Coordinates of N, CA, C and O in Angstrom, one line a residue:
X46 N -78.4 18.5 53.7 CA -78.4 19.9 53.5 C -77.0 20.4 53.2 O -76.1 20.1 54.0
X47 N -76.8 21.0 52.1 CA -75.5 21.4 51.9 C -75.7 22.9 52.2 O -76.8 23.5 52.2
X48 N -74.0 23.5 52.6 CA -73.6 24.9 52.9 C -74.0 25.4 51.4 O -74.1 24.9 50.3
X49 N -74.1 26.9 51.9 CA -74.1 27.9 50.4 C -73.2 27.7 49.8 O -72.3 27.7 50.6
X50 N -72.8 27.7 48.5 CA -71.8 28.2 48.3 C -71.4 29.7 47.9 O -72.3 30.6 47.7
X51 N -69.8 30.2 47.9 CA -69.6 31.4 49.0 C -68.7 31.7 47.0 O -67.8 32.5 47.0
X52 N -69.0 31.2 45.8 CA -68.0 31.5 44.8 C -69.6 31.1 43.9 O -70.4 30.2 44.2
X53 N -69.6 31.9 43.0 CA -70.4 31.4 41.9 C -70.0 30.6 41.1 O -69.1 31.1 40.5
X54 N -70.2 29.4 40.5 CA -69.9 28.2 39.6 C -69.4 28.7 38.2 O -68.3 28.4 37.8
X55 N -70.2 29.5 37.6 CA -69.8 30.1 36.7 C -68.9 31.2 36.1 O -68.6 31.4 35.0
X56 N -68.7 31.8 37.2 CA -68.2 33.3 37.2 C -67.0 33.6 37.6 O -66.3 34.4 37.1
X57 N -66.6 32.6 38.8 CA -65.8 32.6 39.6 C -66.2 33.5 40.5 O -65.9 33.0 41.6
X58 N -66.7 34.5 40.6 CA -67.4 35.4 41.8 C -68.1 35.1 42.7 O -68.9 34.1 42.7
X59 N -67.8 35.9 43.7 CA -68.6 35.6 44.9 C -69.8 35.5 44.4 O -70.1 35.5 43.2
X60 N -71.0 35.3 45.6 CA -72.1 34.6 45.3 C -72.8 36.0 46.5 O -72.2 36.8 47.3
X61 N -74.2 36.0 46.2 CA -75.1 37.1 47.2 C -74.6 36.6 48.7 O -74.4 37.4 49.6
X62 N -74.4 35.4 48.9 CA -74.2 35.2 50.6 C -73.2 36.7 50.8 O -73.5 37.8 51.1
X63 N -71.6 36.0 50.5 CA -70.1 36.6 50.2 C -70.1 38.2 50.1 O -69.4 38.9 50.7
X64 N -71.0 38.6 49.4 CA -71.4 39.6 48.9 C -71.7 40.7 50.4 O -71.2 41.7 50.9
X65 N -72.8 39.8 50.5 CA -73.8 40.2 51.9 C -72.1 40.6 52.9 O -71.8 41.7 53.3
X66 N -71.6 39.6 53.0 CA -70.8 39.4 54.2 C -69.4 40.6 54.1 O -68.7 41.2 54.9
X67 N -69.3 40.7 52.7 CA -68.5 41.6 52.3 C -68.8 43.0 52.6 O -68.0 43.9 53.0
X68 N -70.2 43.3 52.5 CA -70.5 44.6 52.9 C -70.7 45.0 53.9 O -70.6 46.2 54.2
X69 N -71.2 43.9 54.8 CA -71.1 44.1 56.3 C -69.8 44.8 56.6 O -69.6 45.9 56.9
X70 N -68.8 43.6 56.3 CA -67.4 44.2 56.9 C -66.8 45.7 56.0 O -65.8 46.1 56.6
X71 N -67.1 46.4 55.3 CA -67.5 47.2 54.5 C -67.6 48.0 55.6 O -66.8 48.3 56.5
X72 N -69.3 48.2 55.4 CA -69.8 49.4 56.7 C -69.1 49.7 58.2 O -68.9 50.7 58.8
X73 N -68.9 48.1 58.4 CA -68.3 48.4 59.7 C -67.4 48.7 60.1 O -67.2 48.9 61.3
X74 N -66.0 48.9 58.9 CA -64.9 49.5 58.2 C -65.2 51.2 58.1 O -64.6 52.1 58.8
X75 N -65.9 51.3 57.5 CA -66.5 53.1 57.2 C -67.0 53.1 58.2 O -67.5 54.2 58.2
X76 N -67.3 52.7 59.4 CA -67.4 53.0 60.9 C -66.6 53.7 61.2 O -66.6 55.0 61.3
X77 N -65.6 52.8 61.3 CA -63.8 53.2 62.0 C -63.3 54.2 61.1 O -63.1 55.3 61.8
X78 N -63.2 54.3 60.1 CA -62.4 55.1 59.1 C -63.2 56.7 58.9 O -62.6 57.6 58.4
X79 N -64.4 56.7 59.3 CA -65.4 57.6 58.7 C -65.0 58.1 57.3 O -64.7 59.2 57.0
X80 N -65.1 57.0 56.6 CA -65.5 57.0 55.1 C -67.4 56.8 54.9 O -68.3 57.0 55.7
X81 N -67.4 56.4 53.5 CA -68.7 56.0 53.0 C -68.4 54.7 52.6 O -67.3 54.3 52.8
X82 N -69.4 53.9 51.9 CA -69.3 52.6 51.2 C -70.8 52.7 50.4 O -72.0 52.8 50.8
X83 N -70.1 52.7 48.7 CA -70.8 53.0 48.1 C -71.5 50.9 47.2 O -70.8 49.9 47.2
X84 N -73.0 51.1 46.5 CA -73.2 50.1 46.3 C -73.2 50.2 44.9 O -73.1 51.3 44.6
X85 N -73.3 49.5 43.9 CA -74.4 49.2 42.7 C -74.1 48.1 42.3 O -73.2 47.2 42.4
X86 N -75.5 48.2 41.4 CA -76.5 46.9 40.9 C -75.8 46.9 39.7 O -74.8 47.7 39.7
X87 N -76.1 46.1 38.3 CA -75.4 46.1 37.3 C -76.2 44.9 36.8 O -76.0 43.7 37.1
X88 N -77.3 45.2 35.9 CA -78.0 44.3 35.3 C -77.7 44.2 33.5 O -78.1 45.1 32.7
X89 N -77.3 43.5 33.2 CA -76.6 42.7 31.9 C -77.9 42.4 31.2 O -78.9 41.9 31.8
X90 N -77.7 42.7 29.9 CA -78.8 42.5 28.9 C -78.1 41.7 27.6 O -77.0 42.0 27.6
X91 N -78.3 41.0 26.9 CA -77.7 40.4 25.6 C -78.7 39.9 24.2 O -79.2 38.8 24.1
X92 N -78.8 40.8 23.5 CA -80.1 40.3 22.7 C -79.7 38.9 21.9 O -80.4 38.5 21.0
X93 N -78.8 38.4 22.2 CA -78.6 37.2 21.0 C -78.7 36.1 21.6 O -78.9 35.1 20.9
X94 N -78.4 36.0 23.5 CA -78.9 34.9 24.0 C -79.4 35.6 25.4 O -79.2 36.8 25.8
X95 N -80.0 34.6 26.0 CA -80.7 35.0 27.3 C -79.7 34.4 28.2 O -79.2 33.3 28.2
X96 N -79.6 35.6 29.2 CA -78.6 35.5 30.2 C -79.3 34.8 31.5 O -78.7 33.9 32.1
X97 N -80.7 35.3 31.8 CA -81.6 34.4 32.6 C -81.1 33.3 32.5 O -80.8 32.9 31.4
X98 N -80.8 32.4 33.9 CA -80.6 31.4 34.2 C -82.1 30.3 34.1 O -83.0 30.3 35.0
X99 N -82.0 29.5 32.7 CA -82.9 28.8 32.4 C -83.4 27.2 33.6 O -82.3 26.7 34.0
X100 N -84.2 26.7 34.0 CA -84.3 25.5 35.0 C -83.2 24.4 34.5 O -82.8 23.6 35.4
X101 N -82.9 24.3 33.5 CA -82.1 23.1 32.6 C -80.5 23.5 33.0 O -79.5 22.7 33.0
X102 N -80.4 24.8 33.5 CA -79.0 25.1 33.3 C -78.5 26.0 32.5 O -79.4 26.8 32.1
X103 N -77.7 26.3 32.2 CA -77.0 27.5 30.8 C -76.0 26.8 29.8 O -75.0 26.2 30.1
X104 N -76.6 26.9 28.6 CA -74.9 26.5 27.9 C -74.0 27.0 27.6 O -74.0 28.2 27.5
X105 N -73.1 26.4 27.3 CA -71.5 26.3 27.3 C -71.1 28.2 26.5 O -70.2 28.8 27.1
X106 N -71.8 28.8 25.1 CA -71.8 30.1 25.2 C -72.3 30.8 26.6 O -71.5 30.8 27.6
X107 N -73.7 31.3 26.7 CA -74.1 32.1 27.9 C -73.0 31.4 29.1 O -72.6 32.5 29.6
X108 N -72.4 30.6 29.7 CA -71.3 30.5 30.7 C -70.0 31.3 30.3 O -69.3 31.9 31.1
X109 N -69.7 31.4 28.6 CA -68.6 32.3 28.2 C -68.8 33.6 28.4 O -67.9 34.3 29.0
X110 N -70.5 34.3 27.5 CA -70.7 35.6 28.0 C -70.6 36.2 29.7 O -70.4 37.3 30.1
X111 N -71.0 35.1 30.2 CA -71.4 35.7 31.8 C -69.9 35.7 32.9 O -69.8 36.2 34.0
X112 N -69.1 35.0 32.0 CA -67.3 34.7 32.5 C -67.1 35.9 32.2 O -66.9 36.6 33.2
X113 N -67.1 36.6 30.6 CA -66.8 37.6 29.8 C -67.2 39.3 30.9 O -66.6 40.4 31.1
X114 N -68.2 38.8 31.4 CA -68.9 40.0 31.8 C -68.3 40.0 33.1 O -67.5 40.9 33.5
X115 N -68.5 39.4 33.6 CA -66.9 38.9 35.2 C -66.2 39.5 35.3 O -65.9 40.4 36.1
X116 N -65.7 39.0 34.3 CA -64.2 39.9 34.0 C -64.0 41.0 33.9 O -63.4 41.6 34.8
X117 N -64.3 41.7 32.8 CA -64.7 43.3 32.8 C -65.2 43.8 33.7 O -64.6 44.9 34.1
X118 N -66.5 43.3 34.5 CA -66.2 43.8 35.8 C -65.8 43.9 36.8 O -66.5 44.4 37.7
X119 N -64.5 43.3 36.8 CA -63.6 43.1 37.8 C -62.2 44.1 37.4 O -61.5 44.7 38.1
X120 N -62.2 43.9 36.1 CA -61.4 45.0 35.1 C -62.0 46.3 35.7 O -61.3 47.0 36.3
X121 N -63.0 46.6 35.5 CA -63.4 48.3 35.4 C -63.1 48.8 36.7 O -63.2 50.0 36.8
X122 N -62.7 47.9 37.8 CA -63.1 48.3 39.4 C -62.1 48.5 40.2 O -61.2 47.8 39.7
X123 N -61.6 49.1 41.1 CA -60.0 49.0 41.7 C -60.2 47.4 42.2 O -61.1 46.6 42.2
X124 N -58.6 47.1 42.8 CA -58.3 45.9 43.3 C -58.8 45.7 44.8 O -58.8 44.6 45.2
X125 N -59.5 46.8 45.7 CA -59.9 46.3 46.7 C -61.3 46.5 47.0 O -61.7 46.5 48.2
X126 N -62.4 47.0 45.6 CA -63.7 46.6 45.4 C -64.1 45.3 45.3 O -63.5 44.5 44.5
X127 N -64.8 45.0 45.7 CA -66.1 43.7 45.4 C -67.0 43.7 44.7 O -67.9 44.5 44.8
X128 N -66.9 42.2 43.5 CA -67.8 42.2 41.9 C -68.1 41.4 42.6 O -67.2 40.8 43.2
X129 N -69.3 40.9 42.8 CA -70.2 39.5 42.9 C -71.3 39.1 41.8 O -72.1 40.0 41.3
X130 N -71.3 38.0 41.4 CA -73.0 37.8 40.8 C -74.0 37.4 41.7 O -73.9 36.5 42.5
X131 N -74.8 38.1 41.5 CA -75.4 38.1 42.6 C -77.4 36.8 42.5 O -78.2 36.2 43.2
X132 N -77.0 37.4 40.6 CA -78.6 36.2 40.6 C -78.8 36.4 38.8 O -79.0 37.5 38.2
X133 N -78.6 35.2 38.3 CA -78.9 35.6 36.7 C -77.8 36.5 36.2 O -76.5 36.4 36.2
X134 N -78.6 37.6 35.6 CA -77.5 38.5 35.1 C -77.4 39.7 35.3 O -77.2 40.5 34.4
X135 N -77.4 39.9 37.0 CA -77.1 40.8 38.3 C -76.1 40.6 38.8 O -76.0 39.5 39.4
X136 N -74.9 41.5 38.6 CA -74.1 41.5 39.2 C -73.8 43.1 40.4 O -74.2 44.3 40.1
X137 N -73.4 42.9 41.3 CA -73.1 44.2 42.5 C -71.8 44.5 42.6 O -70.9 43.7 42.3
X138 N -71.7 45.5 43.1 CA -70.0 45.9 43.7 C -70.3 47.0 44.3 O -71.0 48.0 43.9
X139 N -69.2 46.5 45.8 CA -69.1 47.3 47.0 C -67.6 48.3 46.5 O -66.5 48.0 46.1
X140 N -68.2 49.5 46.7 CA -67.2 50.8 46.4 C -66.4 51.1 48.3 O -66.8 52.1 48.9
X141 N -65.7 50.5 48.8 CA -65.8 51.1 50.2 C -64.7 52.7 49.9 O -63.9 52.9 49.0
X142 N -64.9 53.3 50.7 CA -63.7 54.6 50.8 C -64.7 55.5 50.4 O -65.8 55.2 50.0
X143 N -64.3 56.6 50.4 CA -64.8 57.8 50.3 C -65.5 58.0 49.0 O -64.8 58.2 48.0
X144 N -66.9 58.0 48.9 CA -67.5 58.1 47.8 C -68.8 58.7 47.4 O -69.9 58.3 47.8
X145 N -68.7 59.7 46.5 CA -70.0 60.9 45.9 C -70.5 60.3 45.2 O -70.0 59.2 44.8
X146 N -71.5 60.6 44.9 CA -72.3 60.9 43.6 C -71.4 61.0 42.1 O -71.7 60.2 41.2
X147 N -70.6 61.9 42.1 CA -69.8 62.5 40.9 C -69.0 61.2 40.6 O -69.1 60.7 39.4
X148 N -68.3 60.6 41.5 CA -67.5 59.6 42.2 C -68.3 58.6 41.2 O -67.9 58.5 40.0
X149 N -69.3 57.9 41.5 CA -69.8 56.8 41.0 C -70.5 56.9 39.5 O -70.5 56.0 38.7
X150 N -71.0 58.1 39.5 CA -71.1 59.1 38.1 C -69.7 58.2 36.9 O -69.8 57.4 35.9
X151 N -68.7 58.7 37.5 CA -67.4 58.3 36.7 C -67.6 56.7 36.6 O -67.6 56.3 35.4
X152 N -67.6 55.9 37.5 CA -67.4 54.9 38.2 C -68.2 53.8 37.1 O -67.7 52.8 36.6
X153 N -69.3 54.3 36.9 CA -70.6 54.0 36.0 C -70.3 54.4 34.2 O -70.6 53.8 33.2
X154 N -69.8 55.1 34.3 CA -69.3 55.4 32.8 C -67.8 54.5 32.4 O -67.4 54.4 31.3
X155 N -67.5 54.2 33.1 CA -66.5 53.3 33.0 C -67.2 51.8 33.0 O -67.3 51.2 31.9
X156 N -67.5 51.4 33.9 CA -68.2 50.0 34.0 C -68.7 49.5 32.5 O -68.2 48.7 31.8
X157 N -70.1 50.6 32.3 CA -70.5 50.7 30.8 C -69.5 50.7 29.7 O -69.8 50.0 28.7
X158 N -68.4 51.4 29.7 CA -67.9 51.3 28.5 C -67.0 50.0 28.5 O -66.9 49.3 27.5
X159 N -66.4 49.7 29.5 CA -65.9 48.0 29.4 C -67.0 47.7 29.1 O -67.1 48.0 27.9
X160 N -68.2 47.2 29.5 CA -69.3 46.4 28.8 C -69.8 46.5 27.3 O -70.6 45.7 26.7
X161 N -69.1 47.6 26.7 CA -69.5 48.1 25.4 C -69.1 47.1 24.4 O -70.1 46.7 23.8
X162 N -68.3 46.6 24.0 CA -67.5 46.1 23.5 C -68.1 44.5 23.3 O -68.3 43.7 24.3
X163 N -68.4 44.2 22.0 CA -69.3 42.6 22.1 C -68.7 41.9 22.9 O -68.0 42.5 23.7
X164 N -68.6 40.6 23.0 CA -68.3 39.2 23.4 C -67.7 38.4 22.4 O -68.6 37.7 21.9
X165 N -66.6 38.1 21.9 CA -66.5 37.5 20.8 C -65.9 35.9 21.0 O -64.8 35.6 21.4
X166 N -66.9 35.1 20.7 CA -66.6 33.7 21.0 C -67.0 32.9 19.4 O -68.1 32.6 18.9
X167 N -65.7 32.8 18.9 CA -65.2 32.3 17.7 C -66.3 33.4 17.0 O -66.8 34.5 17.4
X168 N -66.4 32.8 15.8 CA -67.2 33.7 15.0 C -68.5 34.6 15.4 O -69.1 35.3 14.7
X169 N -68.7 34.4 16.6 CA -70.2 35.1 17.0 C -69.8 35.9 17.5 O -68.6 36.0 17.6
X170 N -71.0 37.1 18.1 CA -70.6 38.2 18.5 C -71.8 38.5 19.2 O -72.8 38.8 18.6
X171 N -71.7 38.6 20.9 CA -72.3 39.0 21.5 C -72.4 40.5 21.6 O -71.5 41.3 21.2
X172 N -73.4 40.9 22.3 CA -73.3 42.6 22.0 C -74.4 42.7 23.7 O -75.5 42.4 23.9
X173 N -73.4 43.4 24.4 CA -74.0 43.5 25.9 C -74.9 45.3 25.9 O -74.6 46.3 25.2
X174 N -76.0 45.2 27.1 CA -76.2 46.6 27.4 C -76.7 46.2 28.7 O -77.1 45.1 29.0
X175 N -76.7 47.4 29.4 CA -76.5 47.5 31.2 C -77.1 48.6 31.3 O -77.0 49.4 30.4
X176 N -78.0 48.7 32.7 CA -78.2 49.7 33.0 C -77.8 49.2 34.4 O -77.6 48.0 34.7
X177 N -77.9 50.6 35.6 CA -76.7 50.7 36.6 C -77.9 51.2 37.8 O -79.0 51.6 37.4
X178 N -77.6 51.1 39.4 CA -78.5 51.3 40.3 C -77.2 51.6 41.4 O -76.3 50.7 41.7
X179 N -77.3 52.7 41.9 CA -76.2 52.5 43.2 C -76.6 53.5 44.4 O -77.4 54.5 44.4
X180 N -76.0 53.2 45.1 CA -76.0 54.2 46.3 C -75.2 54.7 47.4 O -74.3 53.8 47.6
X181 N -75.1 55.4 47.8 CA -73.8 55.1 49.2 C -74.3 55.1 50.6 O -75.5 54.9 50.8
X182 N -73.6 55.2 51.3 CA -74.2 55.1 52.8 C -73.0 55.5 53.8 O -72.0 54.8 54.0
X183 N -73.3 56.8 54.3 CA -72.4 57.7 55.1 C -71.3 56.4 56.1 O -71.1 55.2 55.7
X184 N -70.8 56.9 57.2 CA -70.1 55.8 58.2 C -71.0 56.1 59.2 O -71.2 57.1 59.8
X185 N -71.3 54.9 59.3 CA -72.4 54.6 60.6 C -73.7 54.1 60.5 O -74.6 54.0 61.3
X186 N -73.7 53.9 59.3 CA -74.9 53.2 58.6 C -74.5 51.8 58.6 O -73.3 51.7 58.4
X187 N -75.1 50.6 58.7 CA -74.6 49.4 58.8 C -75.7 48.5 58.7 O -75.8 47.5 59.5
X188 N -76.6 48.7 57.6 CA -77.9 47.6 57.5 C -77.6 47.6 56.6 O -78.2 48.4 55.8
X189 N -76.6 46.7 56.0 CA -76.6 45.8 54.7 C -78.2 45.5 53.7 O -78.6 45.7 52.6
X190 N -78.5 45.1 54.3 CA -79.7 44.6 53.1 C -80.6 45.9 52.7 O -81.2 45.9 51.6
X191 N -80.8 47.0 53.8 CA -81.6 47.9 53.1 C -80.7 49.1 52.2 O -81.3 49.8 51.4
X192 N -79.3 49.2 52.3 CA -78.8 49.9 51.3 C -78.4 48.9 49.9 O -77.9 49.4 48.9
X193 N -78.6 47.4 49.9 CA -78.9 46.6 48.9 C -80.2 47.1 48.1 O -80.2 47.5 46.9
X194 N -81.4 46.8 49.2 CA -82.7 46.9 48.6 C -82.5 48.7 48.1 O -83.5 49.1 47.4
X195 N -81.5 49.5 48.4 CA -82.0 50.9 47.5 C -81.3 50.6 46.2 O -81.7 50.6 45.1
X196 N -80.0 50.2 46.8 CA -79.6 49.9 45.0 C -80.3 49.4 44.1 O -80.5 49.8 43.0
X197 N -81.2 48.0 45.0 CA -82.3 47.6 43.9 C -83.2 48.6 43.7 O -83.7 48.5 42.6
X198 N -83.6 49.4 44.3 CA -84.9 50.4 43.9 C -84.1 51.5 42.8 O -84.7 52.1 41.9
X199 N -83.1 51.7 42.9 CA -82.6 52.3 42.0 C -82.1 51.7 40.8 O -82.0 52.5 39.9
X200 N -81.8 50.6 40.7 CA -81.5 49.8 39.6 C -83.6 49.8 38.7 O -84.0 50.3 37.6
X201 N -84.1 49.2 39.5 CA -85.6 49.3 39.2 C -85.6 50.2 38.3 O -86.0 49.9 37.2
X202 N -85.3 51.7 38.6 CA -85.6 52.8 38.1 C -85.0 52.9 36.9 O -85.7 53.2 35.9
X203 N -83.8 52.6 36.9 CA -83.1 52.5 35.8 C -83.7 52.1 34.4 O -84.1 52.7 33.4
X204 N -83.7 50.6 35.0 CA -84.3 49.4 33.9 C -85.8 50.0 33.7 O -86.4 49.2 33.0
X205 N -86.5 51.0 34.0 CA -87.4 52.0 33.5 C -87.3 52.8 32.7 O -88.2 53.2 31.9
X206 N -86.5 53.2 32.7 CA -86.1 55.2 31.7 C -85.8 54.5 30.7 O -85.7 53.3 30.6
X207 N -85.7 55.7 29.8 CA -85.6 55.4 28.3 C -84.0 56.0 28.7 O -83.2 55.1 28.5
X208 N -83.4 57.3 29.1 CA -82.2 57.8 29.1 C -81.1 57.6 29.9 O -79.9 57.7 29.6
X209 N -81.5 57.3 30.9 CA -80.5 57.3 32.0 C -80.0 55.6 32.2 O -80.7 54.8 32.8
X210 N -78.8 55.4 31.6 CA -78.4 54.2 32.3 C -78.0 53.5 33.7 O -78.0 52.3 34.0
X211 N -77.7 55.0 34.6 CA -77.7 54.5 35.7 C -78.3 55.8 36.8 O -78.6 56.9 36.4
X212 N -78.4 55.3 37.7 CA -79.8 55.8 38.7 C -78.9 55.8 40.0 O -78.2 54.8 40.3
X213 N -78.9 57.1 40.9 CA -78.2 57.0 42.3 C -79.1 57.8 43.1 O -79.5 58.9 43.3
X214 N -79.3 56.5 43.7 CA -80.1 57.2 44.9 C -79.5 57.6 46.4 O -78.9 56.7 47.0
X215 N -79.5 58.6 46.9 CA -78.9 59.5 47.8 C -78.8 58.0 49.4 O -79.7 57.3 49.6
X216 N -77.6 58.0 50.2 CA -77.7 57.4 51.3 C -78.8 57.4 51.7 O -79.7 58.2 51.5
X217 N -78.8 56.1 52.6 CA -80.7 56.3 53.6 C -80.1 57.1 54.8 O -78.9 56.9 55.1
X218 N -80.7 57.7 55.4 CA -80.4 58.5 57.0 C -80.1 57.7 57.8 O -80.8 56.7 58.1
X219 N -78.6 57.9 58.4 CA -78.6 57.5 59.8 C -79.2 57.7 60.8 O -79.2 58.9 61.2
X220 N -80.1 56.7 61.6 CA -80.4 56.9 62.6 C -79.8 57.3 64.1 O -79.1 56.7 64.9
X221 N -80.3 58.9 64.1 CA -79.5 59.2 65.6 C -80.4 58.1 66.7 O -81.6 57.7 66.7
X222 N -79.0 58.0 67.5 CA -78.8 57.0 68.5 C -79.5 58.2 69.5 O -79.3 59.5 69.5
X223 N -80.3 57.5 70.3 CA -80.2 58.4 72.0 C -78.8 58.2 72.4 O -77.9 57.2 72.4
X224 N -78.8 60.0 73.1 CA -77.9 59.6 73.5 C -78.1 59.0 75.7 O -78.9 59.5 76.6
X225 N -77.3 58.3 75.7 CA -77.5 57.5 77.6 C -76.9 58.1 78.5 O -77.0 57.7 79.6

């Protein structure tokens, strides 16, 4: 049995474990600080090859586009967010620090427009499209996987509409604690 690995092969990005572990320390960061920690999804489209990771593997292009798309989103994001790929051609990033709606609004218009721009590997030309899923979560929220699964329900939504590229769904409620 081998360990996970904690870097994606292709991407150089973290991997969903890394990711997971990154947002933990995240939340429990916007604990202390009473910030927010905002999420999104970032699902990658390419009509000229398939980004789906096929049983055989990927070739030597789709490893260039999905490096390409790495990059830019690691470009579009400050230096102390988190890009992971997370599965195929899902990538996430943890927004930690104080973060709205308007906030990710911007955040998302930027992402997209670095993604605008084809892929150009020698004479070809890839041509990417994205739609976007995110959410935030006040300080004191700290269940990593269900403010994942909203990003995914909001990404879901996304990759539905005909207009909206990206979709924000409001924090889940903190649970008040009894108090002892």
């Amino acid at each position: 049995m081998t360990a996970p690995s904690l870097y994606d092969a292709v991407t150089g990005l973290p991997t969903r474990d890394l990711f997971l572990d990154r947002l933990f320390m995240a939340l429990r960061s916007a604990e202390r600080t009473g910030d927010s920690t905002a999420v999104v999804l970032v699902h990658v489209r390419c009509d000229e090859i398939e980004l789906d990771t096929p049983a055989g593997g990927i070739d030597a292009d789709t490893a260039e586009v999905l490096r390409s798309i790495g990059e830019r989103l690691t470009g579009a994001v400050r230096a102390f967010d988190s890009v992971a790929r997370m599965k195929d051609s899902t990538f996430a990033i943890i927004f930690p620090g104080s973060m709205d709606e308007d906030r990710l609004q911007m955040l998302a218009r930027r992402i997209l427009f670095e993604l605008s721009p084809p892929v150009q590997l020698g004479l070809r030309q890839f041509f990417l499209s994205a739609r976007l899923g995110g959410t935030t979560a006040d300080a004191g929220f700290d269940d990593a996987d269900t403010l994942l699964a909203q990003a995914g329900a909001a990404l879901d939504q996304a990759e539905h509409q005909d207009e909206d590229l990206f979709i924000f769904f409001h924090a889940p409620d903190v649970l008040e604690q009894p108090s002892s």
